[in-house]
mmCIF file of C-alpha atoms in Angstrom:
data_model
loop_
_atom_site.group_PDB
_atom_site.id
_atom_site.type_symbol
_atom_site.label_atom_id
_atom_site.label_comp_id
_atom_site.label_asym_id
_atom_site.label_seq_id
_atom_site.Cartn_x
_atom_site.Cartn_y
_atom_site.Cartn_z
ATOM 1 C CA UNK R 1 230.183 101.717 91.614
ATOM 2 C CA UNK R 2 233.215 102.748 93.624
ATOM 3 C CA UNK R 3 233.309 105.120 96.558
ATOM 4 C CA UNK R 4 234.838 108.557 96.042
ATOM 5 C CA UNK R 5 237.585 109.984 98.248
ATOM 6 C CA UNK R 6 239.370 113.304 98.651
ATOM 7 C CA UNK R 7 242.907 114.217 99.730
ATOM 8 C CA UNK R 8 244.851 117.470 100.085
ATOM 9 C CA UNK R 9 248.482 117.792 99.178
ATOM 10 C CA UNK R 10 251.253 119.506 97.287
ATOM 11 C CA UNK R 11 252.208 118.388 93.796
ATOM 12 C CA UNK R 12 255.559 116.595 93.884
ATOM 13 C CA UNK R 13 255.775 115.559 90.220
ATOM 14 C CA UNK R 14 253.682 115.583 87.036
ATOM 15 C CA UNK R 15 254.128 113.066 84.249
ATOM 16 C CA UNK R 16 253.425 113.521 80.564
ATOM 17 C CA UNK R 17 250.204 112.283 78.999
ATOM 18 C CA UNK R 18 250.847 108.886 77.433
ATOM 19 C CA UNK R 19 248.703 107.213 74.768
ATOM 20 C CA UNK R 20 248.277 103.437 74.882
ATOM 21 C CA UNK R 21 247.274 101.391 71.862
ATOM 22 C CA UNK R 22 245.419 102.582 68.781
ATOM 23 C CA UNK R 23 242.118 103.217 70.549
ATOM 24 C CA UNK R 24 243.030 106.669 71.921
ATOM 25 C CA UNK R 25 243.280 105.615 75.588
ATOM 26 C CA UNK R 26 245.429 108.162 77.455
ATOM 27 C CA UNK R 27 246.797 108.265 80.969
ATOM 28 C CA UNK R 28 248.732 110.855 82.979
ATOM 29 C CA UNK R 29 250.347 110.161 86.325
ATOM 30 C CA UNK R 30 251.240 112.595 89.091
ATOM 31 C CA UNK R 31 252.468 112.377 92.671
ATOM 32 C CA UNK R 32 251.338 114.471 95.623
ATOM 33 C CA UNK R 33 252.820 114.891 99.064
ATOM 34 C CA UNK R 34 249.905 114.568 101.452
ATOM 35 C CA UNK R 35 249.356 117.482 103.806
ATOM 36 C CA UNK R 36 246.781 118.181 106.428
ATOM 37 C CA UNK R 37 245.779 117.451 109.952
ATOM 38 C CA UNK R 38 247.384 114.387 111.478
ATOM 39 C CA UNK R 39 250.270 114.206 108.982
ATOM 40 C CA UNK R 40 253.738 114.023 110.512
ATOM 41 C CA UNK R 41 256.116 116.278 108.494
ATOM 42 C CA UNK R 42 259.091 114.123 109.576
ATOM 43 C CA UNK R 43 257.586 111.179 107.654
ATOM 44 C CA UNK R 44 255.976 112.537 104.479
ATOM 45 C CA UNK R 45 253.353 110.461 102.724
ATOM 46 C CA UNK R 46 253.417 110.437 98.914
ATOM 47 C CA UNK R 47 250.585 109.175 96.721
ATOM 48 C CA UNK R 48 250.859 108.250 93.044
ATOM 49 C CA UNK R 49 247.633 109.146 91.259
ATOM 50 C CA UNK R 50 246.449 108.956 87.680
ATOM 51 C CA UNK R 51 244.180 110.795 85.295
ATOM 52 C CA UNK R 52 242.655 108.906 82.382
ATOM 53 C CA UNK R 53 241.158 109.860 79.023
ATOM 54 C CA UNK R 54 239.744 113.409 78.911
ATOM 55 C CA UNK R 55 240.712 114.011 82.570
ATOM 56 C CA UNK R 56 244.438 114.183 81.623
ATOM 57 C CA UNK R 57 244.017 117.874 80.804
ATOM 58 C CA UNK R 58 243.013 118.691 84.401
ATOM 59 C CA UNK R 59 246.696 118.829 85.373
ATOM 60 C CA UNK R 60 247.615 121.382 82.659
ATOM 61 C CA UNK R 61 246.824 124.377 84.878
ATOM 62 C CA UNK R 62 248.982 123.218 87.811
ATOM 63 C CA UNK R 63 252.710 122.944 88.399
ATOM 64 C CA UNK R 64 255.036 121.238 90.857
ATOM 65 C CA UNK R 65 254.623 122.832 94.274
ATOM 66 C CA UNK R 66 250.947 123.769 93.831
ATOM 67 C CA UNK R 67 248.644 122.974 96.753
ATOM 68 C CA UNK R 68 245.623 121.008 95.544
ATOM 69 C CA UNK R 69 242.655 118.958 96.642
ATOM 70 C CA UNK R 70 242.166 115.790 94.601
ATOM 71 C CA UNK R 71 238.875 113.900 94.315
ATOM 72 C CA UNK R 72 239.485 110.292 93.287
ATOM 73 C CA UNK R 73 238.121 106.762 93.076
ATOM 74 C CA UNK R 74 239.892 103.563 94.070
ATOM 75 C CA UNK R 75 240.295 101.123 91.215
ATOM 76 C CA UNK R 76 241.610 97.571 91.396
ATOM 77 C CA UNK R 77 242.073 94.707 88.985
ATOM 78 C CA UNK R 78 243.426 91.177 88.997
ATOM 79 C CA UNK R 79 246.083 89.956 86.608
ATOM 80 C CA UNK R 80 247.188 86.404 86.070
ATOM 81 C CA UNK R 81 249.624 84.671 83.783
ATOM 82 C CA UNK R 82 249.750 80.896 83.331
ATOM 83 C CA UNK R 83 252.177 79.331 85.799
ATOM 84 C CA UNK R 84 252.506 82.479 87.914
ATOM 85 C CA UNK R 85 250.639 83.636 91.005
ATOM 86 C CA UNK R 86 247.689 85.972 90.569
ATOM 87 C CA UNK R 87 248.428 89.639 91.272
ATOM 88 C CA UNK R 88 246.201 92.556 92.218
ATOM 89 C CA UNK R 89 246.914 96.092 91.018
ATOM 90 C CA UNK R 90 245.367 99.168 92.629
ATOM 91 C CA UNK R 91 245.192 102.726 91.328
ATOM 92 C CA UNK R 92 243.884 106.070 92.518
ATOM 93 C CA UNK R 93 241.974 107.553 89.581
ATOM 94 C CA UNK R 94 241.523 111.307 89.979
ATOM 95 C CA UNK R 95 238.427 112.890 88.437
ATOM 96 C CA UNK R 96 238.545 116.432 89.879
ATOM 97 C CA UNK R 97 241.389 118.689 91.011
ATOM 98 C CA UNK R 98 240.909 121.968 92.856
ATOM 99 C CA UNK R 99 243.600 124.526 93.654
ATOM 100 C CA UNK R 100 243.856 125.722 97.238
ATOM 101 C CA UNK R 101 243.906 129.501 97.384
ATOM 102 C CA UNK R 102 246.495 131.031 99.687
ATOM 103 C CA UNK R 103 244.742 134.404 99.658
ATOM 104 C CA UNK R 104 242.868 135.581 102.730
ATOM 105 C CA UNK R 105 239.101 135.581 102.360
ATOM 106 C CA UNK R 106 237.683 138.874 101.225
ATOM 107 C CA UNK R 107 235.432 140.744 103.651
ATOM 108 C CA UNK R 108 231.779 140.761 102.781
ATOM 109 C CA UNK R 109 230.647 144.097 101.385
ATOM 110 C CA UNK R 110 228.896 146.072 104.082
ATOM 111 C CA UNK R 111 226.398 148.886 103.949
ATOM 112 C CA UNK R 112 227.623 152.074 102.329
ATOM 113 C CA UNK R 113 229.207 154.589 104.667
ATOM 114 C CA UNK R 114 226.749 157.447 104.972
ATOM 115 C CA UNK R 115 228.628 159.174 107.810
ATOM 116 C CA UNK R 116 229.275 162.260 105.690
ATOM 117 C CA UNK R 117 225.556 163.093 105.565
ATOM 118 C CA UNK R 118 223.482 164.635 108.297
ATOM 119 C CA UNK R 119 221.109 162.371 110.076
ATOM 120 C CA UNK R 120 218.333 164.920 109.525
ATOM 121 C CA UNK R 121 215.961 164.001 106.758
ATOM 122 C CA UNK R 122 215.598 166.961 104.380
ATOM 123 C CA UNK R 123 211.797 166.744 104.133
#
Protein backbone atom coordinates (compact mmCIF):
# COMPACT_ATOMS: atom_id res chain seq x y z
CA UNK A 1 0.00 0.00 0.00
CA UNK A 2 1.32 3.44 -0.86
CA UNK A 3 1.51 6.44 1.42
CA UNK A 4 -0.92 9.30 0.84
CA UNK A 5 0.16 12.92 0.42
CA UNK A 6 -1.52 16.30 0.15
CA UNK A 7 -0.59 19.52 -1.68
CA UNK A 8 -2.22 22.93 -2.11
CA UNK A 9 -2.11 24.85 -5.34
CA UNK A 10 -3.85 26.68 -8.13
CA UNK A 11 -5.04 24.83 -11.22
CA UNK A 12 -2.83 25.71 -14.18
CA UNK A 13 -4.38 23.40 -16.79
CA UNK A 14 -6.97 20.62 -17.08
CA UNK A 15 -6.83 17.92 -19.72
CA UNK A 16 -9.70 16.00 -21.25
CA UNK A 17 -10.63 12.53 -20.04
CA UNK A 18 -9.01 9.98 -22.33
CA UNK A 19 -10.06 6.34 -22.71
CA UNK A 20 -7.36 3.72 -23.29
CA UNK A 21 -8.08 0.34 -24.84
CA UNK A 22 -11.39 -1.49 -24.95
CA UNK A 23 -11.55 -2.19 -21.22
CA UNK A 24 -12.94 1.23 -20.21
CA UNK A 25 -9.76 2.49 -18.50
CA UNK A 26 -9.86 6.30 -18.37
CA UNK A 27 -7.33 8.89 -17.30
CA UNK A 28 -7.42 12.68 -16.92
CA UNK A 29 -4.36 14.82 -16.35
CA UNK A 30 -4.12 18.25 -14.76
CA UNK A 31 -1.35 20.59 -13.63
CA UNK A 32 -1.26 22.69 -10.48
CA UNK A 33 1.03 25.51 -9.46
CA UNK A 34 2.05 24.74 -5.90
CA UNK A 35 1.31 27.42 -3.34
CA UNK A 36 1.83 27.61 0.36
CA UNK A 37 4.36 28.26 3.03
CA UNK A 38 7.97 28.00 1.92
CA UNK A 39 7.23 28.38 -1.81
CA UNK A 40 9.23 31.07 -3.59
CA UNK A 41 6.91 32.95 -6.02
CA UNK A 42 9.93 33.86 -8.20
CA UNK A 43 10.44 30.14 -8.95
CA UNK A 44 7.01 28.51 -9.26
CA UNK A 45 6.71 24.77 -8.83
CA UNK A 46 4.30 22.94 -11.15
CA UNK A 47 3.09 19.38 -10.62
CA UNK A 48 1.47 17.17 -13.24
CA UNK A 49 -1.15 14.96 -11.61
CA UNK A 50 -3.61 12.39 -12.88
CA UNK A 51 -7.05 11.06 -12.09
CA UNK A 52 -7.94 7.53 -13.14
CA UNK A 53 -11.17 5.62 -13.75
CA UNK A 54 -14.17 7.00 -11.82
CA UNK A 55 -12.01 9.74 -10.24
CA UNK A 56 -11.79 11.60 -13.60
CA UNK A 57 -15.09 13.32 -12.81
CA UNK A 58 -13.63 14.99 -9.70
CA UNK A 59 -12.17 17.74 -11.90
CA UNK A 60 -15.52 18.60 -13.55
CA UNK A 61 -16.47 21.13 -10.86
CA UNK A 62 -13.20 23.10 -11.07
CA UNK A 63 -11.67 25.42 -13.63
CA UNK A 64 -8.27 26.91 -14.39
CA UNK A 65 -7.33 29.34 -11.63
CA UNK A 66 -9.23 27.55 -8.85
CA UNK A 67 -7.37 27.09 -5.57
CA UNK A 68 -7.49 23.45 -4.48
CA UNK A 69 -6.06 20.90 -2.10
CA UNK A 70 -5.21 17.59 -3.75
CA UNK A 71 -4.86 14.28 -1.89
CA UNK A 72 -2.76 11.83 -3.90
CA UNK A 73 -0.69 8.66 -3.89
CA UNK A 74 2.72 8.15 -5.47
CA UNK A 75 2.75 5.43 -8.10
CA UNK A 76 5.77 4.03 -9.91
CA UNK A 77 6.42 1.29 -12.43
CA UNK A 78 9.32 -0.16 -14.36
CA UNK A 79 9.35 -0.52 -18.12
CA UNK A 80 11.86 -2.40 -20.20
CA UNK A 81 12.27 -3.18 -23.86
CA UNK A 82 14.74 -5.74 -25.19
CA UNK A 83 18.07 -4.10 -25.98
CA UNK A 84 17.24 -0.86 -24.17
CA UNK A 85 17.91 0.27 -20.61
CA UNK A 86 15.19 -0.20 -18.02
CA UNK A 87 13.17 2.93 -17.23
CA UNK A 88 11.10 3.94 -14.22
CA UNK A 89 7.96 6.05 -14.56
CA UNK A 90 6.37 7.88 -11.64
CA UNK A 91 2.92 9.43 -11.36
CA UNK A 92 0.93 11.37 -8.80
CA UNK A 93 -2.52 9.76 -8.70
CA UNK A 94 -5.09 12.09 -7.15
CA UNK A 95 -8.02 10.51 -5.30
CA UNK A 96 -9.62 13.55 -3.62
CA UNK A 97 -9.80 17.24 -4.54
CA UNK A 98 -11.12 19.95 -2.24
CA UNK A 99 -11.77 23.58 -3.16
CA UNK A 100 -10.27 26.24 -0.92
CA UNK A 101 -12.89 28.76 0.10
CA UNK A 102 -11.86 32.40 -0.11
CA UNK A 103 -14.77 33.51 2.07
CA UNK A 104 -14.13 34.64 5.63
CA UNK A 105 -15.33 32.22 8.28
CA UNK A 106 -18.80 32.94 9.54
CA UNK A 107 -19.17 33.98 13.17
CA UNK A 108 -20.67 31.40 15.45
CA UNK A 109 -24.27 32.18 16.34
CA UNK A 110 -24.41 33.72 19.79
CA UNK A 111 -27.17 33.97 22.34
CA UNK A 112 -30.20 35.96 21.26
CA UNK A 113 -30.12 39.65 22.09
CA UNK A 114 -32.62 40.17 24.88
CA UNK A 115 -31.57 43.77 25.57
CA UNK A 116 -34.99 45.10 24.61
CA UNK A 117 -36.63 43.36 27.59
CA UNK A 118 -36.52 44.45 31.19
CA UNK A 119 -34.34 42.45 33.47
CA UNK A 120 -37.25 42.17 35.92
CA UNK A 121 -38.97 38.82 35.85
CA UNK A 122 -42.73 39.35 35.48
CA UNK A 123 -43.70 36.83 38.18
